[in-house]
Amino acid sequence: MAAASAAAASTVSAISNHVAAGNLFAAIDALPACSGSFLLPASLYASLLRLVTSRRSLAAARRVASHLACSSSSSPSTSSPSIPTFLFNRSIESLAACGSLADARELFDAMPRRDGGSWNAIISAASRAGNPEEALSLFSDMNSVGIRPKDVTLSSVLACCAECLDLHGAQQLHGHIAKRDFQSNVILSTALVDVYGKCLLLADARRAFDDILQPSDISWNVIIRRYLLAGMGDMAAHMFFRMIWAGVRPLVFTVTHAILACRDNYALKEGRCIHTFLLRHGYEHHVHVRSSIVDMYAKCGDIDAAQRLFNLAPMKDVVMSTSVVSGLAACGRIADAKRVFDGMEQHNLVSWNAMLTGYVRSMDLAGALDLFQQMRQETKELDAVTLGSVLNACTGLLDLGKGEELHAFAFKCGLFSYPFLMNALVRMYSKCGCLRSAEQLLLFEMGSERDSYSWNSLIAGYERHSMSEAALHALREMQSEAKPSQSTFSSALAACANIFLLKHGKQIHAYIIRNGYEIDDILQSALVDMYSKCGLFDYSTRVFESGLSQDVILWNSMIFGCAYNSKGDYGLELFDEMRKQGIVPDSVTFLGALVSCICEGHVGLGRSYFTLMTDEYSIVPHMEHYECMIELLGKHGYMVELEDFVDHMPFEPTAAMWLRIFDCCREYGNKKLGERAAQRINDSKPLTPVRFIESAPDYECSDSDDVEHLPYC
DNA sequence: CTAGGGTTAG
């Protein structure tokens, strides 16, 4: 007996030496065989388990666990002391920390007795293993065996509710906590703030926060982060200032959240204020803080401040440089952006993408394609954002061929199914007039992924490419699954205008009003255009006058509306009026003015506008302007001037122009010019026939629509 | 002595 106890003593000291020296496996190997003859002191098991956990060794954790389980089952409960439950609890924690929830659960199920700590260990193990449902179900088992949860367990369970967005469960726990005088526990109260915040009940989160007697730095961090993630940047910043006011030193995370909040809200003033605070309190050397400040300045439009900080920074990492690149690109300084980009030590996917989208945003589409080329040579990496940007460049360039290539490429890369990319493809095909492909994608390949953006692209594409009936059909389809937007209606109204569907146009107008959409400049223009093309001049003037606007497109629509309805002089009055109001006319305005001059026979005035356009406004005349001048001069018999005009055009008149010139020469007699025109017409190919217009579908309409007496906003 | 928060750029 003495020999046995001496052997036991030497085993204990060997193990404890191994543990102290950190020799984990030597300690494990020295564990006595499972005979039940003697047990190590509990404190030694505890420190062994601490070592196991710190090494994250699942093998070691299993050896200790099986040793405990075996010793417990073979020890006669009466003679030798049994293994304390808390050691099993530590062992469960150890197994879980080493990555095996299954082993932890097995030990939990097998252990002889369980106390509150056992339940807590297994619940937090499940929670940490990313298995909140299991943790919640264990919690409910715990309640049904009659064990009262402690504050520690409650906070684990609250975290699980947050994970599962189980608001109902969280509310029940809240009630429970309130009844049990746990308010003074900061950790628990903070978990409560977090769960409400995560469920987006920010008012409840705030109430829970205000109930905390002494909010910790983490409590402040939670409320600030939750406001930020809920899109309430103003409240996030507000709470940050209150935190400082309360004398709590912000964590670095909290600081970056506050700066992000300012960035998201374009709150430059508050951002500067926080920046000053950070300089005074020694945060500015932190790399994340520094990057987020630079980004804040760049996003809030103070690009000079961003660049100044960037230039002063001793370490210019990829993140900070990328912020500066995108900031410069966003304010149109694409060349400066490229310079910073080229000066970067290394590029990654995000920085390449920033430069790419910069080109696209600055409308330097060729530049975007060139950069993509360069990117392909320097890296294999690319993702949906990359392809989406390049695709947007193709869309802008109306380069269907390259767009199709990218489509195939995206398919090959397996990036095809990103909704963002699919929408870019629908947009590309729609803009390029390949409506069949757009339709194919949207109807058969996007499935439930399609949204109002996809539909809007398709509808706008149909409208732009003279498939107005199809546009209205698509609108009806869209309504069964997505909410139309102002942009949808502007395309649909344009479709009605194209084929003079007054009834449908009115129905859409009524729908817009009935559903409370705001009539913005674009919609207002679309309505003016639709009514005037459909011949309801009164309606278009009423829509025009219903909202005063400085929008040049709206004025253009109204001026054209006058011309369609033979009110050229009124159109010219509007032309003068808009210039008086300081609205700068564009090429379309001048086209409208010329059309008005044609219908009213103001030949001299028309000619003076044509000069005014180039001389005063530096607008290069388009094909349509030349067509107008030919019509203006020809229609009213100014044959000498017409011939002179044709001779001075910077390009050869088109076949259609010659046809018109020929007609005018026949009417007013200009043999020389007429023969020239005839010659040109005979050289050219025959014109394509006019398309036959089919009937359009009925737009969804309720009986309450009084189409004759529309209310105006 | 177990529990709460969490890392900037497209």
XYZ file of C-alpha atoms (C1' of nucleotides) in Angstrom:
723
model
C 0.000 0.000 0.000
C 2.864 2.323 0.872
C 4.595 1.419 -2.385
C 1.451 2.147 -4.326
C 0.994 5.546 -2.773
C 4.650 6.378 -3.363
C 4.189 5.486 -7.042
C 1.076 7.653 -7.139
C 2.936 10.574 -5.607
C 5.694 10.304 -8.185
C 3.134 10.158 -11.021
C 1.463 13.303 -9.717
C 4.722 15.174 -9.474
C 5.829 13.996 -12.934
C 2.591 15.178 -14.508
C 2.631 18.438 -12.711
C 6.230 19.044 -13.804
C 5.318 18.272 -17.419
C 2.360 20.619 -17.218
C 4.463 23.368 -15.685
C 7.075 22.898 -18.422
C 4.381 22.899 -21.068
C 5.136 19.347 -22.213
C 1.570 18.487 -23.028
C 1.997 15.024 -24.476
C 4.507 13.924 -21.876
C 1.888 14.846 -19.264
C -0.816 12.968 -21.125
C 1.346 9.886 -21.532
C 2.013 9.895 -17.833
C -1.687 9.730 -16.945
C -2.283 6.566 -14.874
C -4.077 3.678 -16.503
C -7.787 3.589 -15.998
C -7.907 1.306 -12.997
C -9.855 3.423 -10.592
C -7.106 2.924 -8.072
C -6.384 6.599 -7.537
C -7.148 9.992 -8.977
C -4.996 13.025 -9.527
C -5.792 16.135 -7.516
C -8.591 18.136 -9.156
C -6.395 21.215 -9.508
C -3.888 19.239 -11.565
C -6.608 18.072 -13.956
C -7.739 21.657 -14.222
C -4.300 22.970 -15.132
C -3.762 20.097 -17.562
C -7.027 20.997 -19.278
C -5.973 24.642 -19.418
C -2.831 23.556 -21.220
C -4.843 21.374 -23.620
C -7.131 24.269 -24.437
C -4.288 26.686 -25.001
C -2.633 24.223 -27.419
C -5.932 23.566 -29.230
C -5.041 19.885 -29.389
C -8.127 17.793 -29.990
C -6.147 14.557 -29.587
C -5.009 15.602 -26.113
C -8.482 16.811 -25.174
C -9.900 13.415 -26.139
C -7.286 11.545 -24.093
C -8.077 13.559 -20.963
C -11.815 13.263 -21.521
C -11.729 9.508 -21.945
C -9.460 9.203 -18.919
C -11.997 11.126 -16.829
C -14.999 9.234 -18.175
C -13.321 5.894 -17.631
C -12.079 6.743 -14.144
C -15.496 7.938 -13.192
C -17.280 4.782 -14.336
C -14.735 2.416 -12.756
C -14.428 4.181 -9.424
C -16.653 2.568 -6.794
C -18.668 5.526 -5.654
C -18.555 4.577 -1.982
C -14.854 3.972 -1.314
C -12.862 6.445 -3.428
C -13.704 10.069 -4.075
C -15.606 10.587 -7.345
C -14.519 13.036 -10.028
C -15.920 16.493 -9.400
C -18.477 17.625 -11.970
C -16.627 20.840 -12.675
C -13.765 18.815 -14.203
C -16.174 17.310 -16.684
C -17.371 20.826 -17.422
C -13.800 21.989 -18.068
C -13.307 18.981 -20.266
C -16.396 19.803 -22.310
C -15.043 23.312 -22.760
C -11.706 21.930 -23.785
C -13.150 19.596 -26.413
C -15.246 22.404 -27.811
C -12.326 24.827 -27.835
C -10.303 22.246 -29.746
C -12.971 22.211 -32.404
C -15.162 19.218 -31.706
C -18.665 20.021 -30.599
C -19.565 16.367 -31.257
C -17.050 15.120 -28.678
C -18.192 17.744 -26.202
C -21.770 16.651 -26.689
C -20.855 12.988 -26.261
C -19.117 13.679 -22.957
C -22.011 15.853 -21.827
C -24.472 13.049 -22.539
C -22.270 10.463 -20.802
C -21.309 12.347 -17.650
C -22.675 10.970 -14.376
C -24.090 14.205 -12.908
C -24.743 17.596 -14.444
C -24.882 20.955 -12.776
C -25.618 24.437 -14.104
C -22.011 24.756 -15.210
C -22.332 21.645 -17.375
C -25.317 23.110 -19.150
C -23.523 26.378 -19.554
C -20.442 24.650 -20.958
C -22.362 22.695 -23.582
C -24.600 25.633 -24.506
C -21.724 28.006 -25.029
C -19.835 25.266 -26.868
C -22.708 24.907 -29.331
C -22.990 28.658 -29.624
C -19.286 29.094 -30.337
C -19.266 26.240 -32.805
C -21.742 28.200 -34.898
C -24.655 26.019 -33.925
C -27.057 28.429 -32.248
C -30.126 26.264 -32.921
C -28.595 23.385 -30.987
C -27.652 25.765 -28.182
C -31.214 27.064 -27.965
C -32.629 23.574 -27.911
C -30.180 22.595 -25.147
C -31.294 25.678 -23.246
C -34.867 24.575 -23.453
C -33.868 21.040 -22.259
C -32.107 22.689 -19.354
C -35.240 24.541 -18.389
C -37.341 21.431 -18.582
C -35.075 19.506 -16.198
C -35.608 22.375 -13.792
C -32.219 24.042 -13.746
C -32.322 27.799 -13.358
C -30.049 29.569 -15.805
C -27.376 31.821 -14.412
C -26.436 35.159 -15.926
C -23.495 33.561 -17.717
C -25.723 31.083 -19.511
C -28.278 33.730 -20.350
C -25.720 35.813 -22.130
C -24.639 32.858 -24.282
C -28.240 32.130 -25.110
C -28.886 35.765 -25.989
C -25.972 35.632 -28.397
C -27.644 32.614 -29.998
C -30.911 34.496 -30.367
C -28.970 37.276 -32.061
C -27.380 34.755 -34.385
C -30.748 33.241 -35.351
C -32.548 36.594 -35.319
C -34.853 34.960 -32.785
C -36.508 38.126 -31.575
C -39.260 36.293 -29.735
C -36.757 34.254 -27.744
C -34.772 37.378 -26.946
C -37.852 39.152 -25.646
C -38.684 36.240 -23.381
C -35.148 36.228 -22.033
C -35.368 39.969 -21.529
C -38.405 39.487 -19.312
C -36.617 36.782 -17.404
C -33.541 38.953 -16.888
C -35.646 41.877 -15.705
C -37.294 39.657 -13.076
C -34.020 38.360 -11.739
C -32.051 41.441 -10.818
C -29.337 41.018 -13.402
C -29.395 44.676 -14.476
C -26.038 45.323 -12.878
C -24.369 42.738 -15.090
C -22.849 44.798 -17.925
C -21.999 41.809 -20.055
C -25.529 40.468 -19.990
C -27.097 43.875 -20.549
C -24.781 44.464 -23.475
C -25.774 41.168 -25.064
C -29.365 42.377 -24.838
C -28.523 45.613 -26.662
C -26.830 43.596 -29.363
C -29.699 41.203 -29.970
C -32.238 44.017 -30.380
C -29.855 45.886 -32.628
C -29.250 42.845 -34.750
C -33.008 42.383 -35.162
C -33.064 46.014 -36.326
C -35.171 47.156 -33.378
C -32.902 50.111 -32.701
C -35.360 51.827 -30.377
C -35.431 48.746 -28.153
C -31.678 48.403 -28.391
C -31.347 52.003 -27.301
C -33.744 51.504 -24.361
C -31.745 48.464 -23.289
C -28.566 50.490 -23.595
C -29.977 53.351 -21.556
C -30.878 50.827 -18.838
C -27.248 49.829 -18.381
C -26.011 51.425 -15.176
C -22.360 51.654 -16.185
C -21.972 51.016 -19.899
C -18.546 49.563 -20.687
C -16.461 50.449 -23.723
C -17.898 47.320 -25.315
C -21.461 48.397 -24.539
C -20.807 51.688 -26.333
C -19.195 49.819 -29.167
C -22.268 47.626 -29.557
C -24.811 50.432 -29.706
C -22.650 52.447 -32.102
C -22.025 49.480 -34.363
C -25.687 48.547 -34.410
C -26.730 52.050 -35.393
C -24.112 51.976 -38.119
C -25.189 48.599 -39.511
C -28.831 49.643 -39.418
C -27.955 52.530 -41.702
C -28.422 55.123 -38.950
C -25.024 56.723 -39.265
C -26.195 59.967 -37.674
C -27.172 58.160 -34.481
C -23.924 56.206 -34.531
C -21.907 59.424 -34.664
C -24.129 61.003 -32.035
C -23.514 58.112 -29.643
C -19.806 58.290 -30.320
C -19.752 61.914 -29.172
C -21.777 60.984 -26.103
C -19.316 58.224 -25.340
C -16.472 60.703 -25.320
C -18.568 63.068 -23.240
C -19.184 60.254 -20.752
C -15.434 59.915 -20.393
C -15.150 56.384 -21.781
C -12.103 55.830 -23.934
C -13.267 54.450 -27.306
C -11.893 51.173 -28.583
C -10.131 51.265 -31.918
C -13.082 49.384 -33.434
C -15.453 51.968 -32.106
C -13.386 54.733 -33.631
C -13.469 53.125 -37.064
C -17.219 52.584 -36.764
C -17.733 56.251 -35.952
C -15.658 57.343 -38.932
C -17.551 54.947 -41.182
C -20.780 56.441 -39.908
C -19.603 59.910 -40.926
C -18.541 58.606 -44.292
C -21.889 56.938 -44.957
C -23.715 60.119 -44.026
C -21.353 62.439 -45.872
C -20.938 64.165 -42.507
C -17.691 65.952 -43.231
C -17.979 68.314 -40.290
C -18.435 65.550 -37.732
C -15.745 63.542 -39.484
C -13.261 66.381 -39.077
C -14.252 66.714 -35.453
C -13.546 63.044 -34.798
C -10.290 63.349 -36.689
C -9.162 66.146 -34.345
C -10.155 64.074 -31.330
C -8.119 61.135 -32.610
C -5.032 63.246 -33.146
C -5.239 64.501 -29.581
C -5.736 61.097 -28.048
C -3.132 59.068 -29.833
C -5.169 56.946 -32.224
C -3.698 58.248 -35.447
C -0.941 55.677 -35.715
C -3.371 52.848 -35.983
C -3.435 51.644 -39.559
C -7.187 50.940 -39.703
C -8.029 54.276 -38.168
C -5.807 56.084 -40.607
C -7.253 54.289 -43.614
C -10.797 54.917 -42.574
C -10.127 58.637 -42.088
C -8.596 58.912 -45.538
C -11.579 57.064 -46.948
C -13.986 59.323 -45.068
C -12.404 62.461 -46.537
C -12.328 60.929 -50.005
C -15.991 59.897 -49.890
C -17.169 63.153 -48.354
C -15.664 65.149 -51.186
C -12.673 66.656 -49.382
C -10.258 64.897 -51.682
C -7.481 67.359 -50.894
C -7.568 66.436 -47.213
C -7.540 62.760 -48.169
C -4.546 63.257 -50.404
C -2.700 65.348 -47.825
C -3.053 62.637 -45.195
C -2.115 60.041 -47.758
C 1.044 61.897 -48.709
C 2.021 62.312 -45.064
C 1.431 58.664 -44.213
C 4.660 56.770 -43.606
C 3.017 53.526 -44.664
C 0.844 53.680 -47.761
C -0.869 50.330 -47.784
C -3.169 48.959 -50.472
C -6.329 49.901 -48.638
C -5.455 53.543 -48.119
C -4.180 53.930 -51.684
C -7.365 52.367 -53.025
C -9.453 54.889 -51.139
C -7.496 57.738 -52.679
C -7.743 56.222 -56.158
C -11.498 55.890 -55.968
C -11.882 59.321 -54.378
C -9.914 60.971 -57.175
C -11.808 59.039 -59.826
C -15.136 59.972 -58.243
C -14.437 63.675 -58.619
C -13.376 63.287 -62.214
C -9.616 63.475 -61.654
C -9.065 60.216 -63.476
C -5.502 61.043 -64.560
C -4.485 61.769 -60.948
C -6.188 58.565 -59.888
C -4.194 56.603 -62.453
C -0.986 58.222 -61.222
C -1.650 57.110 -57.636
C -2.678 53.697 -58.918
C 0.540 53.307 -60.914
C 2.569 54.426 -57.905
C 1.168 51.700 -55.666
C 3.596 49.059 -54.491
C 1.151 46.306 -55.224
C -2.322 45.898 -56.570
C -5.004 43.530 -55.461
C -8.414 42.707 -56.835
C -10.127 45.531 -54.993
C -7.669 48.160 -56.158
C -7.894 46.990 -59.770
C -11.659 47.142 -59.516
C -11.530 50.627 -58.008
C -9.488 51.873 -60.923
C -11.775 50.133 -63.402
C -14.981 51.546 -61.972
C -13.224 54.902 -61.798
C -12.747 54.864 -65.566
C -16.336 53.801 -66.135
C -17.688 56.492 -63.817
C -15.610 59.135 -65.586
C -17.033 57.857 -68.869
C -13.542 57.019 -70.073
C -14.801 53.710 -71.410
C -11.905 53.027 -73.727
C -9.634 53.655 -70.735
C -11.577 51.042 -68.799
C -11.117 48.455 -71.535
C -7.401 49.227 -71.764
C -7.000 48.834 -68.032
C -8.845 45.526 -68.132
C -6.384 44.371 -70.780
C -3.502 45.382 -68.539
C -5.133 43.699 -65.572
C -5.468 40.416 -67.476
C -1.765 40.475 -68.210
C -0.674 41.203 -64.663
C -3.006 39.006 -62.639
C -5.203 35.956 -62.951
C -7.609 37.325 -60.385
C -10.967 38.774 -61.271
C -14.528 38.649 -59.966
C -18.079 39.727 -60.673
C -17.304 43.367 -59.889
C -14.505 43.357 -62.467
C -16.655 41.846 -65.173
C -19.607 44.067 -64.286
C -17.497 47.201 -64.727
C -16.056 46.056 -68.031
C -19.527 45.107 -69.159
C -20.766 48.572 -68.248
C -18.007 49.984 -70.429
C -19.211 47.809 -73.326
C -22.757 48.996 -72.727
C -21.670 52.622 -72.913
C -19.734 51.962 -76.092
C -22.651 49.956 -77.528
C -20.069 47.263 -78.221
C -22.279 44.204 -78.518
C -19.450 41.990 -79.749
C -17.243 42.616 -76.749
C -20.264 42.323 -74.466
C -21.076 38.887 -75.842
C -17.465 37.851 -75.396
C -17.637 38.882 -71.745
C -20.895 37.000 -71.348
C -19.233 33.793 -72.519
C -16.195 34.545 -70.391
C -18.299 35.090 -67.261
C -19.992 31.787 -67.937
C -16.652 30.060 -68.236
C -15.393 31.595 -64.979
C -18.474 30.444 -63.105
C -19.266 34.050 -62.178
C -22.260 34.090 -64.402
C -24.943 33.646 -61.780
C -24.193 36.773 -59.752
C -27.398 38.843 -59.901
C -25.331 41.986 -60.200
C -23.584 40.622 -63.268
C -26.801 39.262 -64.761
C -28.315 42.703 -64.496
C -25.290 44.221 -66.197
C -25.771 41.690 -69.012
C -29.474 42.440 -69.381
C -28.609 46.112 -69.504
C -25.893 45.568 -72.087
C -28.119 43.503 -74.386
C -31.026 45.903 -73.983
C -28.951 49.000 -74.729
C -27.290 47.356 -77.696
C -30.666 46.445 -79.143
C -30.269 42.727 -78.706
C -33.632 42.415 -76.985
C -33.981 38.725 -77.668
C -30.888 37.954 -75.593
C -31.967 40.355 -72.860
C -35.378 38.690 -72.736
C -33.854 35.208 -72.738
C -31.632 36.083 -69.779
C -34.312 37.772 -67.767
C -37.114 35.278 -68.339
C -35.296 31.969 -68.398
C -31.975 32.337 -66.672
C -32.449 34.829 -63.887
C -35.422 33.101 -62.292
C -36.170 34.608 -58.932
C -32.976 36.668 -59.042
C -34.447 39.264 -61.336
C -35.467 42.543 -59.745
C -36.808 45.900 -60.768
C -33.409 46.850 -62.222
C -33.516 43.935 -64.629
C -37.053 44.757 -65.704
C -36.288 48.441 -66.086
C -33.370 47.687 -68.382
C -35.508 45.436 -70.532
C -38.430 47.856 -70.726
C -36.156 50.782 -71.545
C -34.481 48.623 -74.205
C -37.785 47.787 -75.870
C -38.803 51.420 -75.829
C -35.473 52.676 -77.217
C -35.584 50.148 -80.016
C -39.106 50.896 -81.201
C -40.708 47.837 -79.642
C -43.240 49.813 -77.699
C -45.882 47.092 -77.489
C -43.301 44.720 -76.045
C -42.347 47.398 -73.504
C -45.930 47.602 -72.265
C -46.293 43.827 -72.167
C -43.106 43.644 -70.098
C -44.437 46.263 -67.704
C -47.483 44.121 -67.090
C -45.311 41.053 -66.494
C -43.082 43.025 -64.179
C -45.954 44.143 -61.998
C -46.699 40.626 -60.862
C -43.291 40.332 -59.224
C -41.540 43.661 -58.759
C -42.512 47.194 -57.856
C -42.179 49.517 -60.829
C -40.198 52.689 -60.285
C -40.237 56.174 -61.746
C -37.742 55.009 -64.311
C -40.079 52.173 -65.346
C -42.896 54.619 -65.925
C -40.779 57.030 -67.891
C -39.890 54.243 -70.324
C -43.478 53.037 -70.468
C -44.768 56.558 -71.119
C -42.196 56.997 -73.866
C -43.426 53.729 -75.370
C -46.990 55.089 -75.359
C -45.782 58.293 -76.946
C -43.932 56.398 -79.678
C -47.097 54.755 -80.938
C -49.617 57.377 -79.792
C -51.354 55.226 -77.208
C -53.111 58.041 -75.391
C -55.388 55.714 -73.442
C -52.499 53.691 -72.056
C -50.518 56.813 -71.318
C -53.364 58.252 -69.293
C -53.779 55.011 -67.402
C -50.130 55.008 -66.481
C -50.346 58.638 -65.389
C -53.309 57.797 -63.181
C -51.476 54.795 -61.764
C -48.502 56.978 -60.860
C -50.690 59.442 -59.003
C -52.869 56.811 -57.365
C -49.835 55.033 -55.971
C -48.214 58.135 -54.620
C -45.093 58.232 -56.780
C -43.336 61.572 -56.765
C -43.332 63.147 -60.215
C -39.707 64.104 -60.704
C -38.176 65.996 -63.631
C -37.765 62.855 -65.696
C -41.327 61.688 -65.212
C -42.632 65.180 -65.817
C -40.771 65.307 -69.140
C -42.062 61.881 -70.094
C -45.642 62.984 -69.391
C -45.266 66.244 -71.312
C -43.827 64.282 -74.198
C -46.503 61.608 -74.158
C -49.411 64.047 -74.018
C -48.036 66.324 -76.691
C -47.194 63.471 -79.038
C -50.692 62.106 -78.523
C -52.118 65.512 -79.340
C -53.386 66.530 -75.903
C -51.556 69.827 -75.852
C -53.607 71.179 -72.916
C -52.574 68.247 -70.774
C -48.935 68.635 -71.591
C -48.917 72.343 -70.708
C -50.706 71.561 -67.463
C -48.130 68.939 -66.543
C -45.371 71.330 -67.569
C -46.726 74.149 -65.442
C -47.499 71.891 -62.483
C -43.905 72.005 -61.334
C -41.411 74.764 -61.919
C -38.131 73.263 -62.942
C -34.725 74.303 -64.196
C -34.328 71.008 -65.981
C -33.312 71.556 -69.584
C -34.789 68.233 -70.709
C -38.211 69.215 -69.409
C -38.089 72.492 -71.332
C -36.958 70.605 -74.424
C -39.949 68.270 -74.148
C -42.319 71.202 -73.908
C -40.725 73.069 -76.829
C -41.006 69.945 -78.977
C -44.531 69.469 -77.708
C -45.423 72.884 -79.107
C -43.937 71.983 -82.448
C -45.882 68.672 -82.655
C -49.064 70.606 -82.000
C -48.386 73.395 -84.474
C -47.740 75.925 -81.739
C -44.274 76.850 -82.952
C -44.494 80.460 -81.829
C -45.336 79.425 -78.278
C -42.370 77.073 -78.412
C -40.119 79.942 -79.433
C -41.479 82.025 -76.561
C -40.495 79.212 -74.219
C -37.086 79.100 -75.837
C -36.573 82.790 -75.000
C -38.069 82.356 -71.547
C -35.756 79.539 -70.554
C -32.689 81.484 -71.626
C -33.977 84.432 -69.601
C -34.190 82.115 -66.582
C -30.557 81.210 -67.080
C -31.149 77.652 -68.265
C -28.460 76.745 -70.799
C -29.981 75.273 -73.968
C -28.431 72.119 -75.378
C -28.383 70.628 -78.869
C -31.891 69.231 -78.423
C -33.240 72.654 -77.436
C -31.859 74.125 -80.631
C -33.378 71.307 -82.608
C -36.730 72.183 -81.045
C -36.234 75.836 -81.879
C -35.410 74.963 -85.481
C -38.448 72.703 -85.785
C -40.583 75.556 -84.423
C -39.120 77.922 -86.986
C -39.920 75.402 -89.717
C -43.567 75.175 -88.777
C -43.995 78.916 -88.372
C -41.923 79.819 -91.440
C -39.362 81.935 -89.572
C -36.527 81.287 -91.981
C -34.278 84.156 -90.911
C -34.752 83.420 -87.227
C -33.968 79.747 -87.800
C -30.757 80.607 -89.590
C -29.735 82.941 -86.779
C -30.362 80.179 -84.208
C -28.188 77.841 -86.209
C -25.301 80.323 -85.979
C -26.080 81.131 -82.345
C -25.834 77.462 -81.486
C -22.277 77.104 -82.722
C -20.967 80.589 -82.017
C -22.414 81.279 -78.567
C -22.946 77.830 -77.151
C -20.192 75.870 -78.909
C -22.587 73.071 -79.783
C -21.516 70.983 -82.756
C -24.595 70.516 -84.980
C -25.770 66.919 -85.386
C -27.254 65.302 -88.462
C -30.721 66.326 -87.313
C -29.792 69.992 -87.218
C -28.656 69.834 -90.847
C -31.879 68.032 -91.756
C -33.800 70.856 -90.105
C -31.906 73.544 -91.939
C -32.525 71.795 -95.278
C -36.203 71.498 -94.408
C -36.387 75.120 -93.211
C -34.805 76.542 -96.348
C -36.348 74.061 -98.792
C -39.890 74.098 -97.474
C -40.107 77.873 -97.685
C -38.465 78.189 -101.121
C -35.088 79.651 -100.159
C -33.394 77.757 -102.958
C -30.269 79.871 -103.356
C -29.616 79.715 -99.632
C -30.339 75.965 -99.679
C -27.777 75.305 -102.367
C -25.256 77.439 -100.537
C -26.007 75.601 -97.285
C -25.583 72.183 -98.900
C -22.278 73.271 -100.425
C -20.960 74.319 -97.038
C -22.025 71.275 -95.063
C -19.080 69.407 -93.545
C -20.350 66.117 -94.977
C -22.226 64.821 -97.999
C -26.034 64.986 -97.483
C -27.696 61.619 -96.839
C -30.039 59.900 -99.281
C -33.043 61.098 -97.300
C -31.737 64.669 -97.404
C -31.272 64.499 -101.189
C -34.787 63.148 -101.562
C -36.162 66.128 -99.669
C -33.952 68.539 -101.614
C -35.180 67.022 -104.847
C -38.834 67.529 -103.850
C -38.188 71.156 -102.936
C -36.367 71.792 -106.193
C -39.330 70.388 -108.093
C -41.716 72.614 -106.184
C -39.756 75.844 -106.329
C -37.571 75.244 -109.367
C -33.854 74.886 -108.996
C -32.791 72.830 -111.992
C -29.102 72.647 -111.176
C -29.556 71.475 -107.576
C -32.471 69.220 -108.561
C -30.368 67.343 -111.092
C -27.592 66.917 -108.577
C -30.110 65.506 -106.103
C -31.594 63.105 -108.668
C -28.131 61.850 -109.477
C -27.383 61.123 -105.830
C -30.712 59.403 -105.243
C -30.205 57.062 -108.177
C -26.771 56.133 -106.833
C -28.093 55.156 -103.441
C -29.953 52.079 -102.230
C -33.755 51.999 -101.829
C -35.152 53.041 -98.430
C -36.550 50.456 -96.038
C -40.358 50.346 -95.720
C -42.108 51.793 -92.678
C -43.001 49.319 -89.930
C -46.620 48.401 -89.433
C -47.841 49.201 -85.950
C -49.848 46.553 -84.139
C -52.335 47.121 -81.348
C -50.986 47.285 -77.793
C -52.156 45.346 -74.737
C -54.420 46.920 -72.163
C -52.572 48.291 -69.180
C -53.859 47.343 -65.746
C -56.575 49.842 -64.982
C -59.206 50.208 -62.310
C -62.702 51.585 -62.796
C -61.897 54.470 -60.537
C -59.477 55.910 -63.071
C -61.203 58.930 -64.453
C -58.990 59.321 -67.430
C -60.699 62.477 -68.624
C -60.164 64.390 -65.412
C -56.742 63.613 -64.145
C -55.628 65.242 -60.948
C -52.323 67.018 -61.160
C -49.682 67.155 -58.521
C -13.637 31.456 -13.687
C -16.753 29.890 -17.865
C -20.129 35.390 -20.791
C -20.681 40.566 -24.349
C -17.935 43.646 -28.938
C -14.473 42.941 -33.531
C -10.322 44.893 -38.632
C -10.106 50.161 -43.254
C -10.500 49.813 -49.750
C -13.864 48.194 -55.264
